[in-house]
Structure formats: C-alpha cells, structure tokens
Short mmCIF file of C-alpha atoms and ligand atoms in Angstrom, two decimals:
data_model
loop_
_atom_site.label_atom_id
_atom_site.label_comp_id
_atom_site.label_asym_id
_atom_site.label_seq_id
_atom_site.Cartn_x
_atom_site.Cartn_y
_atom_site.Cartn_z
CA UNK A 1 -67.59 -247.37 -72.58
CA UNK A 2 -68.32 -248.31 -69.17
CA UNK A 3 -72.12 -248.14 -67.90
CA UNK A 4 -71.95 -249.69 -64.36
CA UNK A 5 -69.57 -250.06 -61.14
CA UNK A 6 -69.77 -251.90 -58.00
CA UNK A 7 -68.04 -250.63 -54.72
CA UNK A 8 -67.86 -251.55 -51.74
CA UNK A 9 -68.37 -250.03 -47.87
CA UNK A 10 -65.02 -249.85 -45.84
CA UNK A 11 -65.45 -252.09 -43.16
CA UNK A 12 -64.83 -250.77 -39.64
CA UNK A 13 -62.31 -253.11 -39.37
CA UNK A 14 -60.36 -251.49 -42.12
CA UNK A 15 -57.35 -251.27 -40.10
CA UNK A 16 -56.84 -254.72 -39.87
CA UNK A 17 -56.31 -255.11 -43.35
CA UNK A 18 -53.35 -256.60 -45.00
CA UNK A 19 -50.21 -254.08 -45.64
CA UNK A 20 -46.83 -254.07 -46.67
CA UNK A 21 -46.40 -250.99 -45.53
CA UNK A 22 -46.82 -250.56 -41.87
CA UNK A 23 -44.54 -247.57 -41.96
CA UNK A 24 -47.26 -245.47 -43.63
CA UNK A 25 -48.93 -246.35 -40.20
CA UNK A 26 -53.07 -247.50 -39.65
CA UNK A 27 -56.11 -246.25 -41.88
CA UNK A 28 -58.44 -243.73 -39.95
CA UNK A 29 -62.09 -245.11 -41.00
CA UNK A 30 -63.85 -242.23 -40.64
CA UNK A 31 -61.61 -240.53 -43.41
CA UNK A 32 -61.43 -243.72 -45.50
CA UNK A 33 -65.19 -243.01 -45.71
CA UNK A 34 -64.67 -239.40 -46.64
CA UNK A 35 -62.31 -240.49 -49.38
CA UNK A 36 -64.50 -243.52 -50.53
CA UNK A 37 -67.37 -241.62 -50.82
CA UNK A 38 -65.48 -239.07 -52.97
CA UNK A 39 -64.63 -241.38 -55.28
CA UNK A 40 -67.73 -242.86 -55.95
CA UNK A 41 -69.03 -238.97 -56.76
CA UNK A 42 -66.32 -239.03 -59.25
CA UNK A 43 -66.91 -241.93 -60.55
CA UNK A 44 -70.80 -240.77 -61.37
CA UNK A 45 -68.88 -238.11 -62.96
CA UNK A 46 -67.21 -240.08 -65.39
CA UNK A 47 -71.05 -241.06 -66.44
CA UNK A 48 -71.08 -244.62 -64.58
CA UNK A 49 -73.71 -246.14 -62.48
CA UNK A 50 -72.47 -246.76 -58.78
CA UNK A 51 -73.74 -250.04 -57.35
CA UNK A 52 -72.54 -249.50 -53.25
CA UNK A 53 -72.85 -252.58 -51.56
CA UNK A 54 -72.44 -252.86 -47.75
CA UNK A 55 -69.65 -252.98 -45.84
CA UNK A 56 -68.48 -256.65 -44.90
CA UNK A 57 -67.18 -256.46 -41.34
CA UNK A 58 -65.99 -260.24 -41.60
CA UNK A 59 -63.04 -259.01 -44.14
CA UNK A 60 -61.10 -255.78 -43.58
CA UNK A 61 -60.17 -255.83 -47.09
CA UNK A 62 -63.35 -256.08 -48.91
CA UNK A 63 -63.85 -253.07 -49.93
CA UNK A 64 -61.11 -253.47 -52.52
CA UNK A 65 -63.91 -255.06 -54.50
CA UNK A 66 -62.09 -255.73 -57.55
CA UNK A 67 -60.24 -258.28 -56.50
CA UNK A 68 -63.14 -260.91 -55.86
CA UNK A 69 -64.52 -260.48 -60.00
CA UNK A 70 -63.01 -259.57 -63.62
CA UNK A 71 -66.01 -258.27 -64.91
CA UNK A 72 -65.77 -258.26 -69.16
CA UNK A 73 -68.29 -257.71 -72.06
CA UNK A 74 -69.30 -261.23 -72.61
CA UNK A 75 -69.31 -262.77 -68.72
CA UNK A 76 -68.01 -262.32 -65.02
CA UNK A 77 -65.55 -264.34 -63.74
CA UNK A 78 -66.14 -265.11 -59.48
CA UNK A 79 -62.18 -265.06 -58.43
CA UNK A 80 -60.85 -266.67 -55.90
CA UNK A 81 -58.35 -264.58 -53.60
CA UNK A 82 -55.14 -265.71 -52.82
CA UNK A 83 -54.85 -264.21 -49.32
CA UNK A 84 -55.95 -266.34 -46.67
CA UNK A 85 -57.85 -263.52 -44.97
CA UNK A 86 -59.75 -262.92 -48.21
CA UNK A 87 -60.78 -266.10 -49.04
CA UNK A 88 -64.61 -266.00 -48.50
CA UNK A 89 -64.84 -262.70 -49.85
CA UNK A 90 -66.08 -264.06 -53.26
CA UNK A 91 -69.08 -265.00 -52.21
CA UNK A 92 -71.29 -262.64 -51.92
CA UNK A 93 -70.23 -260.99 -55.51
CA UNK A 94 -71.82 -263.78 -57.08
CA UNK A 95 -75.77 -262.52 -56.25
CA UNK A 96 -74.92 -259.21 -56.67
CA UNK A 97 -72.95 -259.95 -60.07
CA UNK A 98 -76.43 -262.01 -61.37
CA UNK A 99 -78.33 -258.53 -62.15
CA UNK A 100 -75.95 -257.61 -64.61
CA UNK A 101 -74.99 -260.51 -65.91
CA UNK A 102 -76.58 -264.26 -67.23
CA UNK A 103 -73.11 -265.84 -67.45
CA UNK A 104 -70.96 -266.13 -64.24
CA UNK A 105 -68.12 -268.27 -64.49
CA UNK A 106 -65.50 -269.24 -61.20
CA UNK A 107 -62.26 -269.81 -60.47
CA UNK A 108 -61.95 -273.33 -58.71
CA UNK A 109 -59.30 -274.54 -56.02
CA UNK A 110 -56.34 -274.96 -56.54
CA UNK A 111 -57.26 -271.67 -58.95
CA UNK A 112 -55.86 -268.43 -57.43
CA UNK A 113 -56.89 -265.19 -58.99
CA UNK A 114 -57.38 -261.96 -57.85
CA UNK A 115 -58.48 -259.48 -60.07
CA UNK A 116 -56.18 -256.72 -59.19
CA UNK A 117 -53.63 -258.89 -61.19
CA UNK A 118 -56.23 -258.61 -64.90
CA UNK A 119 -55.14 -255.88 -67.16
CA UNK A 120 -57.70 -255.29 -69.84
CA UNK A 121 -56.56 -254.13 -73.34
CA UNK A 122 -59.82 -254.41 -75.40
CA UNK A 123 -60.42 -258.49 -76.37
CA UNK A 124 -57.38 -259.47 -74.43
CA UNK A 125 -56.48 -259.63 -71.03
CA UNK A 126 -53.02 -259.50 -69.19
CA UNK A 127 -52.94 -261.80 -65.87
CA UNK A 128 -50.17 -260.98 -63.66
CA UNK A 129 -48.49 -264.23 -62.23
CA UNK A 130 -48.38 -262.77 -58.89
CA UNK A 131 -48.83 -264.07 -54.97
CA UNK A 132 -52.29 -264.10 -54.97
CA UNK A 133 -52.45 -265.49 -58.68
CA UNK A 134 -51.19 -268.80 -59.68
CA UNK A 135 -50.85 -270.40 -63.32
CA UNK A 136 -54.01 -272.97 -62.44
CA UNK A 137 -56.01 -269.69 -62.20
CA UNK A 138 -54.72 -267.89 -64.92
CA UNK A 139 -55.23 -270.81 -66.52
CA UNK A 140 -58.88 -271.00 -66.06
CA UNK A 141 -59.46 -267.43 -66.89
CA UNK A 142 -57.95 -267.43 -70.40
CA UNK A 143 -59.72 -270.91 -71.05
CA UNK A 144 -63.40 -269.13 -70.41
CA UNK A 145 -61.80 -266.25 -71.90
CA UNK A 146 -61.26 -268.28 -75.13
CA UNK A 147 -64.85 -269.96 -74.47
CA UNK A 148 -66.08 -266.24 -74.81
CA UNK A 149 -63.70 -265.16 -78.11
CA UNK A 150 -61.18 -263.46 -76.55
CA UNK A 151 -57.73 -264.13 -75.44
CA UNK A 152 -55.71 -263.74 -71.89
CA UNK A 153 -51.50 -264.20 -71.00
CA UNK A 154 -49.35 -264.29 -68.24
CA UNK A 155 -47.09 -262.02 -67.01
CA UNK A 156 -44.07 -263.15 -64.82
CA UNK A 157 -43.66 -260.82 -62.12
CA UNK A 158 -41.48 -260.65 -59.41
CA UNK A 159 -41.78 -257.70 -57.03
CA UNK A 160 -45.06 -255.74 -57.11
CA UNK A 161 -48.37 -257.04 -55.47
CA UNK A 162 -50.69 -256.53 -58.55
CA UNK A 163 -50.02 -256.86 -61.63
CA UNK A 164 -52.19 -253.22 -61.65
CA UNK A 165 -50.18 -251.97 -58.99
CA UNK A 166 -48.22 -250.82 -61.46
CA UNK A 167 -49.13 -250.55 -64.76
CA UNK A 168 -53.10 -249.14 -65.92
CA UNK A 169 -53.89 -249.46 -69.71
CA UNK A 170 -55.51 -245.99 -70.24
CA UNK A 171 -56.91 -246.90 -73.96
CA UNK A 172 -55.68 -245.42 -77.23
CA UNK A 173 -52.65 -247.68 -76.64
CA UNK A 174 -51.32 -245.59 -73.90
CA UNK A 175 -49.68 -247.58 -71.03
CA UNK A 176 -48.50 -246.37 -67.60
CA UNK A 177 -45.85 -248.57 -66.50
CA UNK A 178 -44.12 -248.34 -63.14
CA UNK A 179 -41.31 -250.44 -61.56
CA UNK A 180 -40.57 -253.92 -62.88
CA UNK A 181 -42.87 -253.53 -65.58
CA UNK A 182 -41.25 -250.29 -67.17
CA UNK A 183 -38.94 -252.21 -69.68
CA UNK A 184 -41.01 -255.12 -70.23
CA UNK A 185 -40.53 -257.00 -73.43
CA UNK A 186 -44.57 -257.55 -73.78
CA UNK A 187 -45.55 -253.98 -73.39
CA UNK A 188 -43.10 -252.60 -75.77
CA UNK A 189 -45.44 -251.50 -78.29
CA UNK A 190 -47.75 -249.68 -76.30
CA UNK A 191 -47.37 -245.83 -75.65
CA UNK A 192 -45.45 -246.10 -72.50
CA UNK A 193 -45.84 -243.91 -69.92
CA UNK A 194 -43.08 -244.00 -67.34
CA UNK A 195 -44.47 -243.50 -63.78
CA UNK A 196 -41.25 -241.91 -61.86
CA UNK A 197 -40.04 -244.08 -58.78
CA UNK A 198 -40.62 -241.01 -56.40
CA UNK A 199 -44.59 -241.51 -57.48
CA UNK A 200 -45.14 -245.19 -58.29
CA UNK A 201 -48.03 -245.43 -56.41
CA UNK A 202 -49.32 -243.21 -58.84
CA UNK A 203 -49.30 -246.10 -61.59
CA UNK A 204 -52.73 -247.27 -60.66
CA UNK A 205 -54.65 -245.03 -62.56
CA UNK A 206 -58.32 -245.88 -64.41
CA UNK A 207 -59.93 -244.56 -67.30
CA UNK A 208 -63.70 -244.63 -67.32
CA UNK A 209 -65.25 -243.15 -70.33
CA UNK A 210 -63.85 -239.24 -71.21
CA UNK A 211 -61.94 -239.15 -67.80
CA UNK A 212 -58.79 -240.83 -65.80
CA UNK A 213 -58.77 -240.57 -62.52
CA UNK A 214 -55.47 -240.17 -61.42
CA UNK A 215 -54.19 -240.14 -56.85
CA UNK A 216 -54.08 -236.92 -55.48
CA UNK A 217 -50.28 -235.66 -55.18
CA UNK A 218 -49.14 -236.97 -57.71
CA UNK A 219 -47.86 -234.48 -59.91
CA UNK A 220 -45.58 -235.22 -62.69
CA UNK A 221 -48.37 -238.45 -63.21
CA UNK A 222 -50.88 -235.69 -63.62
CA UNK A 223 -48.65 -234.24 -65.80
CA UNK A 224 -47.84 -236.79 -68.14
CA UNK A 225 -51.29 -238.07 -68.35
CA UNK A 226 -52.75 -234.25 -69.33
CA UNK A 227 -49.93 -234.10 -71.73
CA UNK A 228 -50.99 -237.39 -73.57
CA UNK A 229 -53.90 -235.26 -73.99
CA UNK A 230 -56.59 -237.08 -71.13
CA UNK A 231 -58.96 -235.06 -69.30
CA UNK A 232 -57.71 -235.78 -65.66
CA UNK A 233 -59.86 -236.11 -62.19
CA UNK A 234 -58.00 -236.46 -59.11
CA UNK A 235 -59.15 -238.46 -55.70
CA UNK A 236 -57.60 -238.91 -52.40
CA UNK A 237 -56.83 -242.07 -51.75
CA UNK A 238 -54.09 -242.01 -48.92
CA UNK A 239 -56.35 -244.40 -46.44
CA UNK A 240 -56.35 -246.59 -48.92
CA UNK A 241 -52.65 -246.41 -50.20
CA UNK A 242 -52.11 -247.61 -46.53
CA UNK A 243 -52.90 -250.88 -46.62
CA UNK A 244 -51.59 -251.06 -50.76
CA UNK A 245 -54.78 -249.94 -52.30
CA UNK A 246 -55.34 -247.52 -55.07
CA UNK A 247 -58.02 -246.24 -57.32
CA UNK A 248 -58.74 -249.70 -59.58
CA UNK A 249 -58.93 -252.22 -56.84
CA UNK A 250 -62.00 -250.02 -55.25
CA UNK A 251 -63.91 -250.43 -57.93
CA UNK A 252 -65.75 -252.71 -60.72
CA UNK A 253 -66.35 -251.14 -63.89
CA UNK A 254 -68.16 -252.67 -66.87
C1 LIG B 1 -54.61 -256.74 -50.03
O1 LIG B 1 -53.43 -256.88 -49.69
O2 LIG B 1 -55.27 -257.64 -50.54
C2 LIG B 1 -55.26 -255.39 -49.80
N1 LIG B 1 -54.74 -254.81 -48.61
C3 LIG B 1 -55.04 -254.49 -50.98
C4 LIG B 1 -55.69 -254.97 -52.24
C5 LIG B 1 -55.43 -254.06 -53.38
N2 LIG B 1 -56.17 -254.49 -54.52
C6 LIG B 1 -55.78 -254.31 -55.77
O3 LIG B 1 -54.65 -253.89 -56.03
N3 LIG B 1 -56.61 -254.71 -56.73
#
C-alpha cells in the first residue's frame, strides 16, 4: 500500500524541457497545469496523500519528480540525474524527503541514476542501465539496497529512455512490457502484458493501492489492463508525453 506522494509544479519554463520528440511539437503550460492538477485529484483517489511542492523555474524538467529519488519501505535514495540540465535538481528533494523519512542515502559522482530507470517488484528492484543511469550508480543503489535487506539488478537496455518507459510492474505478478523489453529473458515469468507498438506510450502505467492509472487514449491498454481484472482510472497526460513524460515519472509514491 502506498500512503504518501510527492509532485511537483510545472515550471513555466516547461517548454524548454528535454524531448526526443520535437515532432509532437511544444507543451502549452497552462494545460500542463490542467492535466497536472488532474492527476494529483486522481491520485487522492487512489487513497494517497499528495505532497505538491513548488514549481522550480531553474529546471524545466522538474516536475518529473521521480527521477531525482527511489523512495522504498526501509530508506530514500537522493539520485543523481544523468542529464546535464537536471543535474541540481536533487537537491531540494533531500529536505522535503527528511519528513518522511530518518534514512536518506545518495548517489555520489561518478554515480548516475535517475529514478525513472527503478522498477519495483516487492523486495527487489530492477535498474535499467540506461543514458541517464550508469553501472557506478546502479551499483550504489543495490549496495544500500542490500544494506537495507533487499536486492536490486541491472537491465541492459538499448533503445528506450527509462527503463519505466516501457515496462510498469502492476503487482500480482502482472507486467506491462513494451518495445525492447517485450521478450526479455528476465521478465519471462511475470504475467506479461504486451503493450501494442501503435500505443507504447501507454506502457507507463502505475498502480497505487485498488487502482491503475492508465494515459488517456489508450485503448486496447485499457483493455488489457480491465481484462487482467484492475480497476482502471484514466489521466491526460499529452503535455507531458511531449517532452517523454508519462504518469510514473510525475510522481513519488511510498
Ligand atoms: C527528461 O528527458 O528527463 C524529461 N523530459 C522526461 C523525464 C521522464 N521521466 C521518467 O520517465 N521518469
């Protein structure tokens, strides 16, 4: 069960953020505020505390919040992002992180990690090798992981930006799996759901408590999801998408 989640403000400067997909053209702030605050009203209907911090008008991208912390039972990891735009955008998590929790832990230079690239499966965490996440920092995260009795691995990955850009671990050993990851050796025992090409952005689901929240328009990922037998909620997230983001990275959840 998840009791608490931290978001963050979109920045007026949103539209500077970092994309791979110019095509899908700039994000309109006012709307990315519409959306945001959406999401945070279905988050608090999943049952979770929202913690909304302020925007951060230094960093465009800081309102994809999860990248700067993997929050888990026992302690918070501080990351350390891997895009030089980002870097910086760690350090203001740390105060914030200290109400919730007595042991912080951080990633150190030359420790990459971004926490878009940590899949949690119960006691044991996935870390996407991606190219904001290097081995020194995956490195560091399964060692305190291991300091805190539970376990982390790496995943080799050669195409997507997160290793949560495409695959979400919805519990109950159900798996969406998009992309490169569909036919991975390492996820071969998990109740794979395939996310179809035409929706992969729709792989970036969450579960919080009862619910998944699932991108609006996606429909055959709706689908699927209901059919597992999940109680689906739906958000807009197409400022967002714009600049690679999806429903996880806007959120920590603990
Ligand atoms: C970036 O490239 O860092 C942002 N534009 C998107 C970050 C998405 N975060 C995530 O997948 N956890």
């Amino acid at each position: 069960m998840f009791t608490q989640t931290i978001v963050r403000t979109p920045s007026r400067t949103l539209a500077e953020g970092i994309t791979s997909a110019p095509d899908l053209g700039k994000p309109d702030y006012e709307k990315a505020l519409v959306q945001h605050n959406a999401y945070i009203d279905t988050l608090k209907a999943c049952g979770v505390a929202v913690e909304v911090l302020a925007a951060d008008e230094r960093y465009p991208d800081a309102c994809f919040v999860e990248d700067v912390a993997v929050c888990t039972p026992a302690f918070a990891m501080v990351t350390s992002p891997g895009a030089p735009t980002r870097m910086g955008e760690e350090e203001v998590i740390t105060g914030v992180l200290k109400k919730y929790y007595n042991a912080i832990e951080h990633i150190q230079a030359p420790g990459t990690l971004e926490g878009g690239d940590v899949m949690m499966v119960g006691h044991h965490y996935y870390i996407g090798l991606s190219e904001r996440t290097n081995r020194a920092g995956a490195d560091q995260l399964i060692a305190a992981l291991v300091k805190y009795g539970m376990t982390g691995s790496v995943v080799e990955m050669n195409e997507m930006l997160h290793l949560k850009t495409g695959l979400a671990y919805l519990e109950d050993n159900i798996l969406l799996v998009a992309g490169e990851f569909t036919d991975k050796a390492e996820f071969k025992d998990f109740r794979r759901i395939e996310i179809p090409e035409a929706e992969g952005y729709a792989a970036n689901c969450i579960r919080v408590n009862d619910h998944v929240i699932v991108p609006e328009g996606y429909p055959e990922t709706r689908a699927k999801i209901e059919a597992a037998g999940l109680n689906v909620l739906t958000c807009d997230t197409s400022e967002f998408k714009k600049l690679d983001g999806g429903l996880s990275c806007l959120s920590l959840r603990f």
